[in-house]
CSV table of C-alpha atoms and ligand atoms in Angstrom, one decimal:
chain,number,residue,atom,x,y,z
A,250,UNK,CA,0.0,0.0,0.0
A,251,UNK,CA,1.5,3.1,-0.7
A,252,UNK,CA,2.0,5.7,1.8
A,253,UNK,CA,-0.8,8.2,2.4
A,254,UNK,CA,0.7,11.8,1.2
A,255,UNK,CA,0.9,15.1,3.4
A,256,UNK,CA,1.2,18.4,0.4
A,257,UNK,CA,-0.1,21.0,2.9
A,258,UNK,CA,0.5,22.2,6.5
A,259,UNK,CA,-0.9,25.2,7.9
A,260,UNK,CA,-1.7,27.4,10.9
A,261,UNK,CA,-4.6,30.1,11.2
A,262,UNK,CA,-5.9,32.0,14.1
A,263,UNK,CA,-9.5,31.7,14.6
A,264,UNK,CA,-10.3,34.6,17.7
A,265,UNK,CA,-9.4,32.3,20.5
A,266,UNK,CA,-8.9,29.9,19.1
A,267,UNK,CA,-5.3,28.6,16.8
A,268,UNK,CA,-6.1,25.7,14.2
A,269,UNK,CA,-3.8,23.2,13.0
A,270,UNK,CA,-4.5,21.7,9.3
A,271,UNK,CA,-2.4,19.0,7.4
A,272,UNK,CA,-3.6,18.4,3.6
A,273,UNK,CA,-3.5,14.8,3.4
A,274,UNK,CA,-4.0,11.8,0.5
A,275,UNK,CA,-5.9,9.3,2.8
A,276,UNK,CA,-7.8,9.9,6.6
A,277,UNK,CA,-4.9,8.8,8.7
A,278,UNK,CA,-4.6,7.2,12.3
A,279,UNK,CA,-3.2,9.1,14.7
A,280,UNK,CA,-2.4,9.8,18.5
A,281,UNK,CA,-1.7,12.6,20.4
A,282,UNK,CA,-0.2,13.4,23.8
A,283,UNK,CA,1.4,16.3,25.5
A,284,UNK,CA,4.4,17.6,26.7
A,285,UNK,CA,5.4,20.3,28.8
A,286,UNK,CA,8.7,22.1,29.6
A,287,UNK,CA,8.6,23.4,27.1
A,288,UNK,CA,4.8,23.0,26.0
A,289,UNK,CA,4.5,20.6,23.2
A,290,UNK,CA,1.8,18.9,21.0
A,291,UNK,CA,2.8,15.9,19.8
A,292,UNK,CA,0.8,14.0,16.6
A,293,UNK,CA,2.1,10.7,15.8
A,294,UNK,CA,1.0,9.5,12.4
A,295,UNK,CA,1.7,6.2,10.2
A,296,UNK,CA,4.3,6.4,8.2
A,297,UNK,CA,3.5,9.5,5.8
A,298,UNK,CA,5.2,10.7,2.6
A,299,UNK,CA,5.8,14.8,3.2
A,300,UNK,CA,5.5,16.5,0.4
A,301,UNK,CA,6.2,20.2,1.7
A,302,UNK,CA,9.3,22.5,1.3
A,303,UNK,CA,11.6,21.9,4.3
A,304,UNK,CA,10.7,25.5,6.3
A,305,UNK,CA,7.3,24.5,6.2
A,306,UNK,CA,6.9,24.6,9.7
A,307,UNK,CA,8.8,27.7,10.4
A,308,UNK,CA,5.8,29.7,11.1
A,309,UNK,CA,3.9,31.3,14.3
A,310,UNK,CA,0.1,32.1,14.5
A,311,UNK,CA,-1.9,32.4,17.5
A,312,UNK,CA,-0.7,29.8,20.1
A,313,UNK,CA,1.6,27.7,17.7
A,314,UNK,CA,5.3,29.3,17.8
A,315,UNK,CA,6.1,26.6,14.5
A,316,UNK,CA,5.8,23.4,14.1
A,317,UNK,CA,8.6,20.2,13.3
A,318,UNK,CA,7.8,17.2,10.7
A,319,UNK,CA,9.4,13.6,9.7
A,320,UNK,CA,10.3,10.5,10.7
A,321,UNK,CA,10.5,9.2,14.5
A,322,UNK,CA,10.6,5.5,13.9
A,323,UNK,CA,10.3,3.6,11.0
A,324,UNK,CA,6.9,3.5,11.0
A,325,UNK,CA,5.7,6.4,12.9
A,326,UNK,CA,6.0,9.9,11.0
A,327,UNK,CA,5.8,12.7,13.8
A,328,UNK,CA,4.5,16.1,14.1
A,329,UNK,CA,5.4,18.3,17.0
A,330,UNK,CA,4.1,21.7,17.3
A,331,UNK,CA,6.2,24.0,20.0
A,332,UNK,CA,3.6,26.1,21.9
A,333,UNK,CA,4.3,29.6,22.7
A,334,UNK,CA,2.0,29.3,25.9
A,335,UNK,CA,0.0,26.5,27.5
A,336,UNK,CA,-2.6,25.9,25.4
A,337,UNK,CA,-5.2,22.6,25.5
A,338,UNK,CA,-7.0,20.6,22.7
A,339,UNK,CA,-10.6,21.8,21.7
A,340,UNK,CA,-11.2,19.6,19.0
A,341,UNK,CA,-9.2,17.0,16.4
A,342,UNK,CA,-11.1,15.8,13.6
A,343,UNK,CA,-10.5,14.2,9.9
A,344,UNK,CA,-12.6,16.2,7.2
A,345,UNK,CA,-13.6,13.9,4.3
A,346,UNK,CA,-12.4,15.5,0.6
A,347,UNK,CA,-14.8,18.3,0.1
A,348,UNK,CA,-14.4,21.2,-3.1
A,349,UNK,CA,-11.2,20.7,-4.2
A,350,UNK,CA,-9.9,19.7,-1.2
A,351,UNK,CA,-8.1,16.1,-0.2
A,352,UNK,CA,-9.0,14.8,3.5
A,353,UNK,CA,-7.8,17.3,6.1
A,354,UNK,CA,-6.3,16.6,9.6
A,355,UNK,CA,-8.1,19.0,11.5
A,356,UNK,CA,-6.7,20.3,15.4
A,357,UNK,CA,-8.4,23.3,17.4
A,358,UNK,CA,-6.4,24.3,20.5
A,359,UNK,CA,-7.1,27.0,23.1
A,360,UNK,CA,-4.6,29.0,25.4
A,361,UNK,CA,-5.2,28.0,29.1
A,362,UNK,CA,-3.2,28.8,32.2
A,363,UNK,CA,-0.7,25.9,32.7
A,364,UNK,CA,-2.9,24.1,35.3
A,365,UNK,CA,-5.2,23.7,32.7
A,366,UNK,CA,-2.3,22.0,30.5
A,367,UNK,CA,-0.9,19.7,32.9
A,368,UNK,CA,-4.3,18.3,33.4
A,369,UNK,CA,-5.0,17.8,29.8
A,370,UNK,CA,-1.6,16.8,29.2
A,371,UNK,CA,-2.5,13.6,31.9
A,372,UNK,CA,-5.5,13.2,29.9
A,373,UNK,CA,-3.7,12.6,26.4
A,374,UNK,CA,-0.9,10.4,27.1
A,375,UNK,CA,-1.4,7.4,25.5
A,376,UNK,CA,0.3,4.5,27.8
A,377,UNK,CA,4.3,4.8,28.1
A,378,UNK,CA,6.5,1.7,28.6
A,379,UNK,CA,8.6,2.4,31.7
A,380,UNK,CA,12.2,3.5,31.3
A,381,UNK,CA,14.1,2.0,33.6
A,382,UNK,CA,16.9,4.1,35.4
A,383,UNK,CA,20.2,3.0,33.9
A,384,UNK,CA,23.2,2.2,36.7
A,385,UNK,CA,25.4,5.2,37.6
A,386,UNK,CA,28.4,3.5,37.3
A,387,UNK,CA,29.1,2.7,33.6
A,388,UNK,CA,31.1,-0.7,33.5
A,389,UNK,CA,34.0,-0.1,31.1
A,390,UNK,CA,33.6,-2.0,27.7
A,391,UNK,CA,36.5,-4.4,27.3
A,392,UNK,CA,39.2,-3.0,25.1
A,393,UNK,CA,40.0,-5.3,22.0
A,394,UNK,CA,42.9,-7.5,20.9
A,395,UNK,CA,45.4,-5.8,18.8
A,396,UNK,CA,45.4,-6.1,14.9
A,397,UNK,CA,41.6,-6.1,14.9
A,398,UNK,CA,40.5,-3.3,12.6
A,399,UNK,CA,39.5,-0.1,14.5
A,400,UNK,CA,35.7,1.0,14.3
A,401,UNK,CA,34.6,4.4,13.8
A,402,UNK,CA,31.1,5.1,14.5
A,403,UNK,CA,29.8,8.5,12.3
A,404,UNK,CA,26.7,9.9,13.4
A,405,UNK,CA,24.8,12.4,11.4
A,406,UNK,CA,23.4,14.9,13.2
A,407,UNK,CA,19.8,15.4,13.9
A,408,UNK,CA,17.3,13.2,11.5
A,409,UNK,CA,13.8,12.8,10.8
A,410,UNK,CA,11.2,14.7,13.2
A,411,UNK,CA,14.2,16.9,14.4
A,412,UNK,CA,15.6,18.9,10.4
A,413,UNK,CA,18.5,20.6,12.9
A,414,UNK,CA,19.1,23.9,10.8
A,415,UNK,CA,17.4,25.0,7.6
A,416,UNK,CA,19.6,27.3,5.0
A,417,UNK,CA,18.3,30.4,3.3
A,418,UNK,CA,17.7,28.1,0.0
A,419,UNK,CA,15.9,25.4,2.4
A,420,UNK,CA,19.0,23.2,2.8
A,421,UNK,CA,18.8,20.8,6.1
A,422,UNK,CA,21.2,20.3,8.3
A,423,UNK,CA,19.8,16.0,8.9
A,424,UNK,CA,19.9,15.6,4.9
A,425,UNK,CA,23.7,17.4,4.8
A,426,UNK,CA,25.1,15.3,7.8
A,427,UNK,CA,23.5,12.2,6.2
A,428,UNK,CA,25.4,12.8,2.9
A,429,UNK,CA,28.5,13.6,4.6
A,430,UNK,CA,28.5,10.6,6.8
A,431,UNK,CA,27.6,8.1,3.7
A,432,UNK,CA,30.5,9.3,1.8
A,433,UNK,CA,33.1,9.7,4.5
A,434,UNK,CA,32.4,6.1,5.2
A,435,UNK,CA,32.7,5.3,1.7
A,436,UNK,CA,36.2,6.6,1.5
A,437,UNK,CA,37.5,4.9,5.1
A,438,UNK,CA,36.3,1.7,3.8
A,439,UNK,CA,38.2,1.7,0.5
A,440,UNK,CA,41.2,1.7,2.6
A,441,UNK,CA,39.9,-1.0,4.7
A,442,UNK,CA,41.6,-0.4,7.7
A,443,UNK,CA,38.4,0.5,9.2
A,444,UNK,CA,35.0,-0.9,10.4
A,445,UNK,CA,32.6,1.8,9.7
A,446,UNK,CA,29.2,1.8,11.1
A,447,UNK,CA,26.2,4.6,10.8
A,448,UNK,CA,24.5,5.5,13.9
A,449,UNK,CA,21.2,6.2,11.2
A,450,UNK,CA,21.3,5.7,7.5
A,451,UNK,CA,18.3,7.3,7.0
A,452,UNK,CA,15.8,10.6,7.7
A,453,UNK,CA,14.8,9.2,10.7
A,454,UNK,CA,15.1,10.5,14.5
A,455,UNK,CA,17.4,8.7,17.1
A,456,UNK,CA,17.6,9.7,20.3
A,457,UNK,CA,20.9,11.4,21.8
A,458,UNK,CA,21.4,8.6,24.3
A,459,UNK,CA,20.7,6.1,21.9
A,460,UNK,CA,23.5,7.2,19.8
A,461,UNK,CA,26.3,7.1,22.7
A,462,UNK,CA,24.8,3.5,23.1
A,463,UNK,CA,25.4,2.9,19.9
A,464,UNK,CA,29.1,3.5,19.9
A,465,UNK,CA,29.2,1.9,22.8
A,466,UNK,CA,27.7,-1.5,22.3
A,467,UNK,CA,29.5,-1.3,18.7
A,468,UNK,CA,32.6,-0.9,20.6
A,469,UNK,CA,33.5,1.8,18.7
A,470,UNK,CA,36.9,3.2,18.9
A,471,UNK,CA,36.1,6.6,17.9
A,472,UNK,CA,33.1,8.4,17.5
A,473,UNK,CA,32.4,11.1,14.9
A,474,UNK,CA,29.1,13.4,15.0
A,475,UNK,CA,28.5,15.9,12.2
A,476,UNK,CA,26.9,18.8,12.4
A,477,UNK,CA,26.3,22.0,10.6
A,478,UNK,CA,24.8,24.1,12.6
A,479,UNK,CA,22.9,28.2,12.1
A,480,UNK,CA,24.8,31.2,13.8
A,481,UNK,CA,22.7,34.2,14.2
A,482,UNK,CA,26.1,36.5,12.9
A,483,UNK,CA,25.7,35.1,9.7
A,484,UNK,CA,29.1,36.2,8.4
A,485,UNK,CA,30.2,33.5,10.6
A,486,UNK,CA,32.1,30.8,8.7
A,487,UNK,CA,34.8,28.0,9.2
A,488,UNK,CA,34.7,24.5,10.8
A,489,UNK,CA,35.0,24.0,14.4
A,490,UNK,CA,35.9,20.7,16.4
A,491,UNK,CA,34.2,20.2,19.6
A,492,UNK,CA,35.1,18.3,22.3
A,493,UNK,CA,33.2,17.2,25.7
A,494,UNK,CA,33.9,19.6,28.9
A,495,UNK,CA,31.7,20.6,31.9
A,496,UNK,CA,32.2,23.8,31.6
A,497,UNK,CA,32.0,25.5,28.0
A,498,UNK,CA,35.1,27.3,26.8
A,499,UNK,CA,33.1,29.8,25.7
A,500,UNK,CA,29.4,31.4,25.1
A,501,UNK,CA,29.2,30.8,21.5
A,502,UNK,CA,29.8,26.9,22.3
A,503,UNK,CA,27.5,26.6,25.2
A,504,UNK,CA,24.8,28.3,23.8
A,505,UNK,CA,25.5,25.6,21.1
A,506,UNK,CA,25.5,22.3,23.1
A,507,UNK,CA,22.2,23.9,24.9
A,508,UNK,CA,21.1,23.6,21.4
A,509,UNK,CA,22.0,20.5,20.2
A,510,UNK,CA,21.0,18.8,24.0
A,511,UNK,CA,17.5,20.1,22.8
A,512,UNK,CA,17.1,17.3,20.3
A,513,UNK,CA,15.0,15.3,21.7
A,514,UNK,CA,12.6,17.8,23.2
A,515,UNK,CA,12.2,19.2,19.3
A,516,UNK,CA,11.6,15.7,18.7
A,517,UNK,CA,8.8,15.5,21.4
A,518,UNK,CA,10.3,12.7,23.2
A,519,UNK,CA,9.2,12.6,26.9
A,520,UNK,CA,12.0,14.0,29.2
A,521,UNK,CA,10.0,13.3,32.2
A,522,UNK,CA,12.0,11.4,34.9
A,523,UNK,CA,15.0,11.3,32.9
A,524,UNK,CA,16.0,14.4,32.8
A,525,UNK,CA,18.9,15.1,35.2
A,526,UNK,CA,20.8,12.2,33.4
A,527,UNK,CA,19.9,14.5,30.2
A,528,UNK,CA,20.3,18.0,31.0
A,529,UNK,CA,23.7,17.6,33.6
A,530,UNK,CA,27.2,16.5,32.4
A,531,UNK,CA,29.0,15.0,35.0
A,532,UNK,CA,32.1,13.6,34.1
A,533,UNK,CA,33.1,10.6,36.2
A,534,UNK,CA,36.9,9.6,36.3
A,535,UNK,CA,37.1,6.8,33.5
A,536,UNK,CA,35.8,9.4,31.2
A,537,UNK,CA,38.4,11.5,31.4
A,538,UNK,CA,41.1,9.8,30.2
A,539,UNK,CA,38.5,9.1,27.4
A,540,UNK,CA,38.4,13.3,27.0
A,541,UNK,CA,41.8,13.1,26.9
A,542,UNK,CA,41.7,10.9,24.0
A,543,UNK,CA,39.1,13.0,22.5
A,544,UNK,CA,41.2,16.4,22.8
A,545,UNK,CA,44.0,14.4,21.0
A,546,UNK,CA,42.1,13.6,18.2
A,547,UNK,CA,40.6,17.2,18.2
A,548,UNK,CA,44.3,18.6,17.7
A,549,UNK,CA,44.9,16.4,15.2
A,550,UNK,CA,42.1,17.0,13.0
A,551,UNK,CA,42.3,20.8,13.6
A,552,UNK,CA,45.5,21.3,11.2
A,553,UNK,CA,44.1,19.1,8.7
A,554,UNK,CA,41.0,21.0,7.9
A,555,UNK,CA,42.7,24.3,8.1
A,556,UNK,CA,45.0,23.0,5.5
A,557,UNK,CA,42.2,22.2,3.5
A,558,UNK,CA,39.5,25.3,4.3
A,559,UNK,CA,38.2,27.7,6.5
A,560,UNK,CA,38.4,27.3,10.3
A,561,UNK,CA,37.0,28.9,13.2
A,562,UNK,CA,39.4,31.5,14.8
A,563,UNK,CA,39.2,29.2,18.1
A,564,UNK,CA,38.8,25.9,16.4
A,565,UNK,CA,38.6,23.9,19.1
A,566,UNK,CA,36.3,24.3,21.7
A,567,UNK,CA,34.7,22.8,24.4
A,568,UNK,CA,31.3,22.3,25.8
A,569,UNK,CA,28.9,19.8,27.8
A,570,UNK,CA,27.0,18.2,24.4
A,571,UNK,CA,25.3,14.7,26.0
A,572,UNK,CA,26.3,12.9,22.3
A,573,UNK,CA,29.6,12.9,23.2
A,574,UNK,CA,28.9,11.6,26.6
A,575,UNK,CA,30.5,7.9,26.6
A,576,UNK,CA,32.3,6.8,29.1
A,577,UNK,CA,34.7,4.7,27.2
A,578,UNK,CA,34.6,6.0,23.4
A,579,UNK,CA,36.8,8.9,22.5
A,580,UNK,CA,34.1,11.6,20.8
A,581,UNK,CA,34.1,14.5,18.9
A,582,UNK,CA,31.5,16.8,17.2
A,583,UNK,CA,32.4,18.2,13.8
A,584,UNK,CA,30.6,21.4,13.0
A,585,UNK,CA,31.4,21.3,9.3
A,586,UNK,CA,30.2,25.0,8.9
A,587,UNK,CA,27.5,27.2,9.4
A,588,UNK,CA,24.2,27.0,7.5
A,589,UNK,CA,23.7,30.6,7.8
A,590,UNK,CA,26.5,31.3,5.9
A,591,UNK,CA,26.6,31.4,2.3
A,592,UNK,CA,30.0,30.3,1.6
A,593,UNK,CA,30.0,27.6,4.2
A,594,UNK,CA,26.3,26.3,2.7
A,595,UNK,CA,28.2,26.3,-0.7
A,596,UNK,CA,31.1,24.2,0.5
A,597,UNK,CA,29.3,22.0,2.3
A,598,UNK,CA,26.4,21.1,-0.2
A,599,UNK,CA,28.9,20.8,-2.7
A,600,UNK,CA,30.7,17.4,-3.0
A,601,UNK,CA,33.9,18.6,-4.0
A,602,UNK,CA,33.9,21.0,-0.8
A,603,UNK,CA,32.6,17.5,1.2
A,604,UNK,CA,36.0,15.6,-0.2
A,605,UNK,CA,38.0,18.5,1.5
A,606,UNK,CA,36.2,17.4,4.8
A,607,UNK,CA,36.9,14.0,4.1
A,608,UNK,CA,40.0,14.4,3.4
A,609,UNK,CA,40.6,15.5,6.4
A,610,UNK,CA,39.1,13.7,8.8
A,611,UNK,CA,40.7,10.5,7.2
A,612,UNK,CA,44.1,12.2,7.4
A,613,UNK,CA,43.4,12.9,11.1
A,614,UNK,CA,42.0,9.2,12.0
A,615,UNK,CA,45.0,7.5,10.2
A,616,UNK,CA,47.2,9.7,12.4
A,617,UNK,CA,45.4,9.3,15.5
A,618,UNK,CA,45.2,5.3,15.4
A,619,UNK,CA,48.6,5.5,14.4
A,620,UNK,CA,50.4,7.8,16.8
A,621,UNK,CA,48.4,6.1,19.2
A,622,UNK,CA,50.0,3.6,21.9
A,623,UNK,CA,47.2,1.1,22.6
B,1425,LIG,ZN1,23.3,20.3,14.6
């Protein structure tokens, strides 16, 4: 069966009232619950097919600040809509075609005090399975025997639900990181000095944590996430390498890691009970000989992208981003450059300013496994 098709999403004020509408091929299934902190609406869907331009949702009316789109799992397509202020649901319907128009997911909310929300949002939530509270010790992962090949694990950034930054000319950050990732491991394999594994090779959302336990459970030697983030200055340009630190080395870069850390809220995953283990970064002992891997790597890969393009004046920083959390797997975060920027958007969209990346970061891993005494 093919997928039903979404090719319209809007949002009008009506008095008191803000209404949702989604333009869709077939009446679709769907479930909704509520989040708050901050105040979400989250519409879980079938797998749907969206057919609208990627800044679609970047748009405020009455109590809807803008609204994400995409994949959560494979087969759930997600909407969340970010509130600007507690608001409840009046009404969801489906509207059969009608005039010209296809079926219609219809959703009326109203702006309540945020009593009024948390009692609703009790009333919406469809049953949760239980997380159960990891240890707080992390055993260490045994290390391997020598001559095995190393494994890199290269996570795109964002995915799915969560686009990460849009460009001026609609670019996405998930689609750029995705490319990135598929050819870098393309070129590590040809070498084949490398086990190369994808923490998603597709548009679909994973969770932060589920990343770091990813690399983990793969064993992963070192651990690459890609990003390519938006800058308000948008004469900003040049790569940066982060690394993990409790305390930020400087505004830009914890304002940054805030950011990032915010993935899973923009996905509308439910932060309830877990977040302390989400939102602090302590740093236990075995991780930080695992930094000082990380920092190692960092200053290796530095030079070779500046050899190769543009680089942040500082292009190492440091900063408390939860991907790069593991205990036990050196990690770094690779902001390839800024979506806001022109240039950088040019370089990085372009696959000839990609093989300069690659280049690098190859250059870099080859020197980092090598140098390395282990
Ligand atoms: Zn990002």
């Amino acid at each position: 069966m093919a997928q039903p098709e979404v090719h319209g999403a809007r949002i009008g004020e009506h008095g008191t009232r803000t209404r949702f509408v989604i333009d869709i091929s077939e009446a679709p299934k769907y479930s909704i619950f509520l989040l708050a902190n901050p105040y979400r609406v989250v519409i879980d869907f079938p797998k749907l097919r969206w057919n609208l331009p990627a800044n679609a949702g970047q748009k405020s009316d009455g109590a809807i600040g803008g609204f994400r789109f995409g994949q959560f799992k494979p087969q759930t397509s997600r909407v969340v809509l970010d509130l600007k202020a507690p608001a409840v649901i009046e009404k969801v319907f489906v509207l059969d075609p009608k005039e010209g128009y296809p079926y219609r997911f219809v959703l009326d909310l109203r702006t309540r005090e945020r009593s009024a929300f948390l009692n609703a949002m009790n009333t919406w939530r469809p049953p949760t399975p239980k997380v159960t509270a990891k240890p707080k010790v992390v055993p260490l992962l045994k290390p391997k025997s020598v001559g095995e090949r190393k494994v890199v694990v290269i996570d795109p950034g964002h995915g799915g639900v969560d686009p990460g930054a849009i460009s001026v000319s609609g670019l996405r950050e998930k689609d750029l990181t995705l490319t990135m990732a598929r050819e870098l491991k393309k070129a590590m394999e040809k070498a084949g000095r490398y086990k190369v594994l994808l923490t998603r090779n597709s548009d679909t959302f994973i969770r932060l944590r589920d990343r770091v336990e990813f690399a983990r459970e793969s064993h992963a030697d070192l651990f690459l996430s890609l990003h390519a983030d938006s800058i308000r200055n948008r004469k900003v340009r040049g790569a940066t390498v982060y690394t993990l630190s409790e305390r930020a080395s400087d505004k830009e870069a914890a304002e940054l890691a805030e950011h990032e850390n915010k993935s899973d809220i923009i996905a509308g995953v439910d932060l309830t009970g877990e977040s302390d283990e989400v939102t602090t970064i302590l740093i236990d002992l075995a991780q930080r000989e695992t930094m000082n891997f990380s920092a190692q790597f960092a200053q290796l890969l530095v030079p070779e992208l500046s050899k190769r393009m543009r680089v942040r004046t500082k292009p190492h920083r440091f900063a408390g981003f939860v991907v790069l959390k593991a205990p036990d797997v050196p990690s770094v975060l690779v902001e390839m450059g800024y979506l806001s920027n022109r240039y950088d958007e040019r370089l990085i969209s372009a696959p000839s300013g990609r093989a300069k990346l690659v280049g690098a970061i190859i250059k870099a891993i080859d020197r980092y496994f090598g140098d390395r005494k282990t």
